[in-house]
XYZ file of N, CA and C in Angstrom:
702
model
N -39.324 -46.546 6.641
C -40.173 -46.179 7.800
C -41.486 -46.865 7.637
N -42.066 -47.156 6.456
C -43.242 -47.892 6.280
C -43.001 -49.564 6.759
N -42.047 -50.054 6.803
C -41.700 -51.306 7.160
C -41.772 -51.200 8.663
N -41.143 -50.225 9.449
C -40.986 -49.996 10.947
C -42.456 -50.015 11.212
N -43.332 -49.040 10.683
C -44.779 -48.765 10.898
C -45.524 -50.278 11.004
N -45.170 -50.985 9.745
C -45.826 -52.401 9.692
C -45.677 -53.152 10.657
N -44.155 -53.235 11.140
C -43.766 -54.224 12.331
C -44.440 -53.937 13.439
N -44.527 -52.591 13.962
C -45.227 -51.933 15.167
C -46.862 -52.394 15.066
N -47.380 -52.349 13.868
C -48.607 -52.764 13.875
C -48.762 -54.252 14.066
N -48.017 -54.869 13.437
C -47.839 -56.600 13.845
C -48.001 -56.979 15.301
N -46.986 -56.174 15.916
C -46.773 -56.285 17.250
C -47.987 -55.845 18.218
N -48.484 -54.927 17.701
C -50.070 -54.541 18.351
C -51.067 -55.569 18.189
N -51.110 -56.179 17.032
C -51.994 -57.092 16.704
C -51.659 -58.571 17.644
N -50.438 -58.770 17.632
C -50.146 -60.072 18.354
C -50.504 -59.786 19.785
N -50.372 -58.584 20.348
C -50.609 -58.382 21.774
C -52.261 -58.395 21.934
N -52.891 -57.811 21.167
C -54.303 -57.601 21.111
C -54.872 -58.949 21.181
N -54.174 -59.992 20.345
C -54.948 -61.344 20.359
C -54.467 -62.152 21.877
N -53.770 -61.788 22.330
C -53.251 -62.430 23.803
C -54.322 -62.260 24.883
N -54.183 -63.088 25.781
C -55.120 -62.982 26.921
C -54.473 -61.818 27.898
N -55.199 -61.460 28.995
C -54.736 -60.656 30.015
C -53.196 -61.058 30.479
N -52.225 -60.044 30.473
C -51.088 -60.362 30.878
C -50.272 -61.538 30.356
N -50.714 -62.058 29.212
C -50.029 -63.193 28.601
C -48.658 -62.936 28.371
N -48.363 -61.874 27.694
C -47.016 -61.408 27.326
C -46.416 -60.558 28.334
N -46.791 -60.765 29.608
C -45.871 -59.954 30.778
C -44.555 -60.233 30.661
N -43.981 -61.239 30.467
C -42.505 -61.806 30.526
C -41.590 -60.989 29.359
N -42.493 -60.785 28.345
C -41.957 -60.006 27.061
C -41.994 -58.504 27.307
N -42.677 -57.972 28.262
C -42.993 -56.413 28.380
C -41.605 -55.697 28.428
N -40.459 -56.085 29.056
C -39.184 -55.401 29.162
C -38.886 -54.964 27.854
N -38.716 -56.099 26.893
C -38.174 -56.176 25.592
C -39.231 -55.036 24.633
N -40.423 -55.378 25.016
C -41.465 -54.546 24.046
C -41.369 -53.207 24.583
N -41.236 -52.807 25.773
C -41.066 -51.285 26.435
C -39.788 -50.708 25.646
N -38.816 -51.476 25.652
C -37.451 -51.072 25.156
C -37.560 -50.625 23.670
N -38.289 -51.497 23.067
C -38.515 -51.080 21.532
C -39.180 -49.899 21.422
N -40.283 -49.847 22.119
C -41.200 -48.427 21.924
C -40.533 -47.311 22.268
N -39.793 -47.472 23.571
C -39.101 -46.280 23.799
C -38.132 -45.629 23.085
N -37.427 -46.489 22.633
C -36.245 -46.446 21.515
C -36.945 -45.651 20.446
N -38.129 -46.285 19.910
C -38.732 -45.819 18.740
C -39.101 -44.314 18.933
N -39.817 -44.050 19.965
C -40.368 -42.760 20.403
C -39.283 -41.723 20.464
N -37.976 -42.125 21.002
C -36.856 -41.216 21.070
C -36.187 -40.922 19.742
N -35.939 -41.855 18.984
C -35.144 -42.030 18.035
C -35.781 -41.840 16.605
N -36.860 -42.256 16.465
C -37.555 -42.283 15.180
C -38.522 -41.024 15.187
N -38.467 -40.111 14.137
C -39.121 -38.871 14.334
C -40.406 -39.092 13.409
N -40.391 -39.993 12.514
C -41.255 -40.174 11.326
C -42.908 -40.085 11.981
N -43.839 -39.420 11.540
C -45.015 -39.426 12.357
C -45.753 -40.739 12.170
N -45.591 -41.384 10.949
C -46.115 -42.775 10.602
C -45.769 -43.712 11.605
N -44.557 -43.676 12.177
C -43.881 -44.498 12.934
C -44.275 -44.433 14.392
N -44.361 -43.081 14.819
C -44.633 -42.558 16.124
C -46.160 -43.137 16.390
N -46.840 -42.897 15.264
C -48.524 -43.059 15.439
C -48.494 -44.573 15.984
N -47.781 -45.481 15.427
C -48.073 -46.720 15.667
C -47.641 -47.082 17.075
N -46.613 -46.267 17.719
C -46.266 -46.576 19.235
C -47.423 -46.266 19.828
N -48.179 -45.148 19.778
C -49.284 -44.876 20.528
C -50.443 -45.825 20.581
N -50.450 -46.300 19.378
C -51.643 -47.470 19.064
C -51.073 -48.647 20.032
N -49.944 -48.948 19.902
C -49.342 -50.075 20.639
C -49.650 -50.039 22.109
N -49.350 -48.852 22.693
C -49.464 -48.454 24.148
C -51.030 -48.507 24.445
N -52.014 -48.302 23.590
C -53.280 -48.297 23.801
C -53.748 -49.925 23.908
N -53.051 -50.779 23.282
C -53.172 -52.042 23.366
C -52.557 -52.707 24.606
N -51.661 -52.312 25.135
C -50.897 -52.578 26.217
C -51.828 -52.327 27.407
N -52.371 -51.036 27.448
C -53.185 -50.682 28.336
C -54.414 -51.708 28.508
N -55.022 -52.357 27.410
C -55.935 -53.312 27.548
C -55.628 -54.757 27.686
N -54.264 -54.950 27.792
C -53.908 -56.250 27.811
C -52.985 -56.609 28.991
N -52.569 -55.564 29.816
C -51.667 -55.681 30.822
C -52.418 -54.960 32.020
N -52.170 -55.513 33.372
C -52.806 -54.755 34.278
C -52.028 -53.545 34.526
N -52.507 -52.457 35.096
C -52.071 -51.032 35.077
C -50.684 -50.922 35.891
N -50.536 -51.710 36.988
C -49.328 -51.653 37.948
C -48.152 -52.193 37.012
N -48.152 -53.203 36.040
C -47.243 -53.504 34.953
C -46.634 -52.573 34.223
N -47.360 -51.315 33.982
C -46.755 -50.366 33.126
C -46.436 -49.118 33.799
N -46.202 -49.170 35.176
C -45.564 -48.145 36.061
C -44.484 -47.551 35.287
N -43.408 -48.390 34.962
C -42.170 -47.777 34.674
C -42.098 -47.222 33.352
N -43.260 -47.520 32.553
C -43.477 -46.814 31.198
C -43.796 -45.296 31.121
N -44.624 -45.151 32.227
C -45.181 -43.661 32.205
C -44.357 -42.411 32.075
N -43.276 -42.416 32.655
C -42.397 -41.296 32.396
C -42.034 -40.816 30.992
N -41.748 -41.888 30.258
C -41.386 -41.554 29.016
C -42.659 -41.402 28.136
N -43.680 -42.097 28.432
C -44.960 -41.941 27.337
C -45.537 -40.591 27.741
N -45.606 -40.296 28.932
C -46.304 -38.861 29.150
C -45.554 -37.651 28.868
N -44.048 -38.038 29.047
C -43.172 -36.952 28.392
C -43.082 -36.623 27.145
N -43.442 -37.650 26.258
C -43.419 -37.569 24.817
C -44.895 -36.901 24.308
N -45.773 -37.519 24.976
C -47.136 -36.984 24.850
C -47.273 -35.481 25.152
N -46.742 -35.117 26.226
C -46.612 -33.459 26.660
C -46.050 -32.629 25.609
N -44.666 -33.472 25.176
C -43.778 -32.733 24.146
C -44.532 -32.506 22.894
N -45.371 -33.482 22.543
C -46.031 -33.549 21.254
C -47.192 -32.142 21.300
N -48.109 -32.625 22.218
C -49.189 -31.655 22.282
C -48.678 -29.945 22.456
N -47.604 -30.012 23.227
C -47.127 -28.498 23.417
C -46.294 -28.001 22.125
N -45.695 -28.883 21.516
C -45.405 -28.594 19.984
C -46.394 -28.132 19.261
N -47.543 -28.887 19.178
C -48.759 -28.789 18.258
C -49.387 -27.350 18.643
N -49.246 -27.018 20.126
C -49.895 -25.813 20.369
C -48.975 -24.640 19.848
N -47.523 -24.796 19.809
C -46.787 -23.726 19.480
C -46.807 -23.468 17.847
N -46.957 -24.738 17.125
C -47.177 -24.802 15.882
C -48.281 -25.588 15.150
N -49.434 -25.004 15.119
C -50.621 -25.837 14.599
C -50.221 -26.458 13.309
N -50.526 -27.864 13.064
C -50.474 -28.581 11.867
C -51.158 -27.824 10.728
N -50.506 -28.078 9.649
C -51.394 -27.567 8.463
C -52.440 -28.395 7.944
N -53.505 -27.993 7.318
C -54.448 -28.865 6.914
C -53.664 -29.984 6.044
N -53.898 -31.194 6.119
C -53.491 -32.313 5.348
C -51.998 -32.684 5.636
N -51.546 -32.080 6.632
C -50.148 -32.467 7.152
C -50.218 -33.983 7.667
N -48.998 -34.654 7.302
C -48.878 -35.766 7.876
C -48.735 -36.042 9.425
N -48.518 -34.785 10.059
C -48.406 -34.827 11.557
C -49.823 -34.802 12.101
N -50.739 -34.770 11.293
C -52.105 -34.873 12.009
C -52.430 -36.212 12.345
N -52.109 -37.242 11.811
C -52.196 -38.521 11.981
C -51.505 -38.845 13.295
N -50.451 -38.190 13.661
C -49.724 -38.427 14.923
C -50.494 -37.785 16.119
N -51.036 -36.450 15.740
C -51.791 -35.892 16.931
C -52.837 -36.812 17.261
N -53.705 -37.139 16.378
C -54.824 -37.991 16.360
C -54.660 -39.418 17.182
N -53.366 -39.798 17.017
C -52.951 -41.095 17.414
C -52.749 -40.784 19.094
N -51.935 -39.772 19.229
C -51.682 -39.369 20.729
C -52.926 -38.968 21.449
N -53.894 -38.288 20.667
C -55.083 -37.948 21.364
C -55.922 -39.349 21.682
N -55.916 -40.212 20.929
C -56.682 -41.535 21.192
C -56.100 -42.058 22.415
N -54.865 -41.958 22.555
C -54.225 -42.514 23.851
C -54.593 -41.932 24.892
N -54.439 -40.527 24.923
C -54.924 -39.872 26.101
C -56.505 -40.163 26.377
N -57.117 -40.079 25.160
C -58.690 -40.338 25.286
C -58.883 -41.605 26.242
N -58.252 -42.593 25.750
C -58.262 -43.990 26.617
C -57.744 -43.733 28.038
N -56.795 -43.242 28.331
C -56.387 -42.876 29.404
C -57.287 -42.272 30.366
N -58.012 -41.310 30.023
C -59.027 -40.718 30.546
C -60.278 -41.534 31.080
N -60.515 -42.477 29.998
C -61.645 -43.415 30.322
C -61.046 -44.398 31.295
N -59.910 -45.096 31.258
C -59.485 -45.969 32.316
C -59.108 -45.450 33.628
N -58.873 -44.342 33.607
C -58.411 -43.370 34.905
C -57.539 -44.346 36.009
N -56.517 -44.809 35.430
C -55.849 -45.560 36.278
C -55.014 -44.607 37.271
N -54.558 -45.211 38.617
C -54.018 -44.276 39.679
C -52.654 -43.769 38.897
N -52.101 -44.521 38.283
C -50.662 -44.069 37.395
C -51.001 -42.997 36.722
N -52.043 -42.674 36.167
C -52.295 -41.649 35.290
C -52.909 -40.517 35.861
N -53.817 -40.596 37.114
C -54.516 -39.573 37.452
C -53.594 -38.689 38.216
N -52.512 -38.965 38.730
C -51.593 -37.966 39.325
C -50.973 -36.981 38.386
N -51.122 -37.411 36.967
C -50.501 -36.646 35.849
C -51.566 -35.852 35.078
N -52.638 -36.231 35.105
C -53.527 -35.872 34.130
C -53.845 -34.388 34.062
N -53.671 -33.637 35.330
C -53.973 -32.248 35.348
C -53.068 -31.549 34.307
N -52.100 -32.111 33.752
C -51.024 -31.512 32.832
C -51.821 -31.396 31.212
N -52.835 -32.305 31.231
C -53.478 -32.448 29.955
C -55.078 -31.856 29.900
N -55.582 -31.976 31.210
C -57.112 -31.729 31.095
C -57.001 -30.988 32.570
N -58.206 -30.041 32.737
C -58.646 -29.543 33.940
C -59.295 -30.545 34.668
N -58.977 -31.085 35.797
C -59.183 -32.194 36.464
C -60.143 -31.668 37.851
N -60.499 -30.345 37.981
C -61.254 -29.803 39.027
C -62.605 -29.218 38.470
N -63.330 -28.662 39.828
C -64.574 -28.253 39.438
C -64.441 -27.258 38.301
N -63.353 -26.550 38.123
C -63.145 -25.465 37.245
C -63.423 -25.920 35.933
N -63.461 -27.277 35.469
C -63.761 -27.720 34.209
C -65.260 -27.546 33.957
N -66.091 -27.414 35.038
C -67.575 -27.309 34.680
C -68.007 -25.592 34.856
N -67.504 -25.261 35.940
C -67.908 -23.976 36.352
C -66.550 -23.071 36.241
N -66.304 -22.463 35.147
C -65.231 -21.502 34.984
C -65.102 -20.179 35.936
N -64.188 -20.044 36.631
C -64.217 -18.645 37.459
C -64.025 -17.855 36.428
N -64.349 -16.376 36.903
C -64.280 -15.286 36.263
C -62.638 -15.066 35.809
N -62.570 -14.392 34.710
C -61.165 -14.247 34.243
C -60.066 -15.581 34.171
N -60.987 -16.696 33.962
C -60.331 -18.058 33.873
C -59.291 -18.042 32.774
N -58.160 -18.808 33.066
C -57.206 -18.693 32.098
C -56.627 -20.251 32.022
N -56.705 -20.880 30.857
C -56.404 -22.504 30.782
C -55.029 -22.588 30.995
N -54.740 -23.744 32.060
C -53.303 -24.254 32.128
C -53.081 -25.486 31.400
N -54.258 -26.416 31.436
C -54.162 -27.754 30.977
C -53.703 -27.598 29.425
N -52.861 -28.631 28.668
C -52.534 -28.569 27.322
C -54.033 -28.508 26.527
N -54.959 -29.452 26.668
C -55.981 -29.652 25.835
C -56.870 -28.469 25.946
N -57.016 -27.775 27.045
C -57.910 -26.431 27.032
C -57.188 -25.550 26.378
N -55.839 -25.306 26.476
C -55.125 -24.335 25.929
C -55.091 -24.452 24.180
N -55.217 -25.842 23.933
C -55.245 -26.176 22.253
C -56.768 -25.966 21.718
N -57.714 -26.023 22.628
C -59.105 -25.694 22.395
C -59.153 -24.101 22.104
N -58.596 -23.400 22.689
C -58.735 -21.817 22.530
C -57.848 -21.633 21.295
N -56.705 -22.299 21.075
C -55.560 -21.960 19.921
C -56.311 -22.476 18.646
N -57.044 -23.441 18.516
C -57.731 -24.064 17.485
C -59.114 -23.372 17.125
N -59.755 -22.991 18.189
C -60.852 -22.132 18.131
C -60.519 -20.882 17.666
N -59.630 -20.388 17.477
C -59.075 -19.195 17.257
C -58.875 -19.073 15.359
N -58.640 -20.274 15.175
C -58.355 -20.524 13.689
C -59.558 -20.215 12.652
N -59.202 -19.416 11.591
C -60.381 -19.298 10.633
C -60.929 -20.469 10.095
N -62.292 -20.389 9.949
C -62.656 -21.654 9.354
C -62.417 -22.019 7.984
N -62.345 -23.499 7.903
C -61.830 -23.883 6.494
C -63.045 -23.969 5.608
N -62.650 -23.561 4.469
C -63.841 -23.419 3.386
C -64.518 -24.750 3.087
N -63.825 -25.957 3.154
C -64.488 -27.148 2.883
C -64.638 -27.910 4.331
N -64.739 -27.114 5.410
C -64.926 -27.890 6.690
C -65.837 -28.900 6.860
N -65.725 -29.822 7.433
C -66.783 -31.074 7.800
C -66.844 -31.247 9.093
N -67.954 -31.946 9.336
C -68.412 -32.338 10.840
C -67.871 -33.641 11.115
N -67.042 -33.781 12.182
C -66.572 -35.029 12.558
C -67.392 -35.617 13.547
N -67.929 -36.673 13.449
C -68.856 -37.505 14.388
C -68.121 -37.852 15.676
N -68.747 -37.348 16.749
C -68.484 -37.752 18.022
C -69.420 -38.363 18.821
N -69.397 -39.557 19.275
C -70.257 -40.268 19.941
C -70.501 -39.750 21.397
N -71.539 -39.842 21.923
C -71.714 -39.596 23.456
C -70.659 -40.510 24.216
N -70.206 -39.898 25.345
C -68.847 -40.523 26.161
C -69.567 -41.451 27.180
N -70.812 -41.683 27.240
C -71.512 -42.712 28.143
C -72.339 -43.488 27.495
N -72.548 -44.708 27.998
C -73.149 -45.608 27.389
C -74.321 -46.413 28.622
N -75.714 -46.021 28.197
C -76.431 -46.519 29.257
C -76.417 -48.188 29.546
N -76.317 -48.497 30.975
C -76.478 -49.824 31.198
C -77.523 -50.272 31.505
N -77.902 -51.384 31.929
C -79.199 -52.104 32.336
C -79.764 -51.351 33.429
N -78.826 -50.877 34.357
C -79.404 -50.177 35.425
C -79.194 -48.727 35.261
N -79.192 -48.355 34.102
C -79.219 -46.857 33.779
C -78.018 -45.998 34.192
N -76.911 -46.637 34.650
C -75.980 -45.991 34.895
C -74.783 -45.987 34.070
N -74.202 -44.670 33.514
C -73.526 -44.595 32.218
C -72.100 -45.278 32.700
N -71.330 -45.570 31.645
C -70.091 -46.046 31.581
C -69.113 -45.403 30.671
N -67.885 -45.295 31.082
C -66.987 -44.475 30.115
C -66.549 -44.897 28.972
N -66.507 -44.279 27.994
C -65.948 -44.852 26.639
C -65.163 -43.866 25.990
N -64.474 -44.161 24.942
C -63.563 -43.109 24.419
C -64.491 -42.063 23.523
N -64.106 -40.846 23.600
C -64.687 -39.732 22.705
C -64.566 -39.931 21.227
N -63.204 -40.496 20.918
C -62.756 -40.362 19.590
C -62.934 -41.925 19.031
N -63.611 -42.685 19.511
C -63.759 -44.236 19.133
C -64.208 -44.324 17.637
N -65.002 -43.159 17.015
C -65.477 -43.345 15.557
C -64.574 -42.672 14.668
N -63.642 -41.898 15.143
C -62.795 -41.089 14.221
C -61.571 -41.737 13.855
N -61.699 -42.050 12.505
C -60.599 -42.746 11.924
C -59.429 -41.913 11.326
N -59.849 -40.880 10.720
C -58.600 -39.869 10.370
C -59.131 -38.492 10.271
N -57.977 -37.638 10.460
C -58.623 -36.090 10.321
C -57.795 -35.437 9.259
N -58.437 -34.465 8.599
C -57.666 -33.590 7.599
C -57.326 -32.265 8.043
N -57.817 -32.054 9.311
C -57.487 -30.483 9.796
C -57.284 -30.681 11.273
N -56.449 -29.877 11.947
C -56.418 -29.902 13.449
C -57.867 -29.415 13.902
N -58.732 -28.818 13.223
C -60.009 -28.305 13.474
C -60.786 -29.431 13.808
N -60.665 -30.629 13.301
C -61.284 -31.757 13.490
C -61.446 -32.338 14.994
N -60.542 -31.812 15.732
C -60.133 -32.236 17.068
C -60.763 -31.235 18.155
N -61.480 -29.993 17.509
C -61.676 -29.046 18.457
C -62.928 -29.727 19.477
N -63.688 -30.515 19.002
C -64.836 -30.890 19.992
C -63.815 -31.805 21.077
N -63.005 -32.471 20.921
C -62.171 -33.404 21.842
C -61.272 -32.443 22.735
N -60.523 -31.535 22.189
C -60.043 -30.653 22.895
C -60.901 -29.864 23.836
N -61.933 -29.525 23.360
C -62.610 -28.534 24.391
C -63.760 -29.236 25.225
N -63.806 -30.537 25.087
C -64.964 -31.353 25.846
C -64.290 -32.305 26.765
N -62.831 -32.637 26.586
C -62.275 -33.615 27.252
C -62.423 -33.408 28.926
N -61.970 -32.382 29.207
C -62.061 -31.808 30.722
C -63.332 -32.045 31.198
N -64.524 -31.398 30.559
C -65.758 -31.513 31.045
C -66.248 -33.066 31.261
N -66.024 -33.765 30.096
C -66.468 -35.076 29.919
C -65.817 -35.997 30.855
N -64.575 -35.745 31.079
C -63.908 -36.843 32.101
C -64.470 -36.257 33.668
N -64.538 -35.113 33.682
C -64.897 -34.661 35.256
C -66.260 -35.261 35.535
N -67.091 -35.331 34.619
C -68.332 -35.514 34.832
C -68.618 -37.180 34.972
N -67.899 -37.755 34.055
C -67.893 -39.362 34.125
C -67.416 -39.997 35.266
N -66.128 -39.409 35.758
C -65.833 -39.923 37.032
C -66.920 -40.012 38.159
N -67.685 -39.124 38.170
C -68.896 -39.100 39.429
C -70.280 -40.015 38.725
N -70.414 -39.960 37.473
C -71.649 -40.482 37.040
C -71.473 -41.934 36.755
N -70.146 -42.467 36.475
C -70.109 -43.902 36.034
C -69.889 -44.812 37.055
N -69.275 -44.516 38.109
C -68.965 -45.303 39.275
C -67.814 -46.169 38.762
N -66.964 -45.865 37.926
C -65.902 -46.548 37.706
C -66.145 -47.486 36.479
N -67.420 -47.562 36.034
C -67.758 -48.514 34.918
C -66.899 -47.982 33.495
N -66.363 -48.927 32.891
C -65.740 -48.663 31.519
C -66.518 -49.528 30.411
N -66.825 -49.001 29.388
C -67.520 -49.646 28.415
C -66.509 -50.476 27.614
N -65.809 -51.688 27.937
C -64.911 -52.351 27.277
C -65.312 -52.796 25.887
N -66.496 -52.932 25.656
C -66.792 -53.343 24.248
C -66.393 -52.159 23.409
N -66.717 -50.979 23.605
C -66.484 -49.654 22.782
C -64.967 -49.482 22.636
N -64.239 -49.842 23.793
C -62.635 -49.823 23.755
C -62.179 -50.729 22.834
N -62.550 -51.978 23.027
C -61.888 -52.973 22.311
C -62.492 -52.851 20.701
N -63.586 -52.358 20.508
C -64.071 -52.091 19.070
C -63.164 -50.868 18.429
N -63.109 -49.990 19.326
C -62.148 -48.757 18.677
C -60.724 -49.409 18.298
N -60.261 -50.097 19.189
C -58.837 -50.604 18.887
C -58.729 -51.444 17.570
N -59.861 -52.369 17.389
C -59.844 -53.197 16.184
C -60.004 -52.244 15.044
N -61.011 -51.300 14.978
C -61.198 -50.392 13.828
C -59.730 -49.731 13.493
N -59.204 -49.112 14.547
C -57.874 -48.460 14.265
C -56.998 -49.644 13.592
N -56.919 -50.749 14.225
C -56.002 -51.837 13.744
C -56.021 -52.154 12.444
N -57.328 -52.122 11.904
C -57.545 -52.468 10.678
C -57.946 -51.532 9.871
N -57.612 -50.121 10.143
C -58.000 -49.040 9.343
C -59.497 -49.007 9.021
N -60.443 -49.549 9.900
C -61.765 -49.574 9.501
C -62.318 -50.454 8.481
N -61.517 -51.243 8.195
C -61.853 -52.473 7.114
C -62.467 -53.410 7.726
């Protein structure tokens, strides 16, 4: 399994070094490989690399070229988060790396706000004004909001640590914020509690950024986060 994960990491690196749409002709074979891995290889270390590779594809291919990819990717992400909700990973579990990797992909999708993803994002976050102003007797439907409640109900760990989460907007020269990943500085987690900030704030941050950013994306932050994850922070 380690060899498979390394091969996927190499693929991600090659894609990242290319220009926009440079590997478009190879996309069908790349997509087939990633989908086959998601469906047939259950090892968390391998599936984590698939989500990293999809993040690279989002940055190196035009969104419309990935349209046929989303049914499988979104289905697998939904299944993973739903499974996490049903059975929260234990501290130190190898499943934590997979949940973090999928969360980073979702984080990037929320930043990019592609048309293909927007019509499905309600499954993962609350994308209405309810994200900011919760109605009386509000009950979460979106997966991340439900995860926030489930993880928030866990007892505090004895050696709990504070995971750094940067601001989700970067001031531009004209003082208009741009969207950037919430998890850009998070390299690894030791407990599902380390993602409570992302789970609880993703809906709010996404809703606010759509109206504040004017569609601006902090691509430097996006690329930097990819490079850090690609080389494990080295």
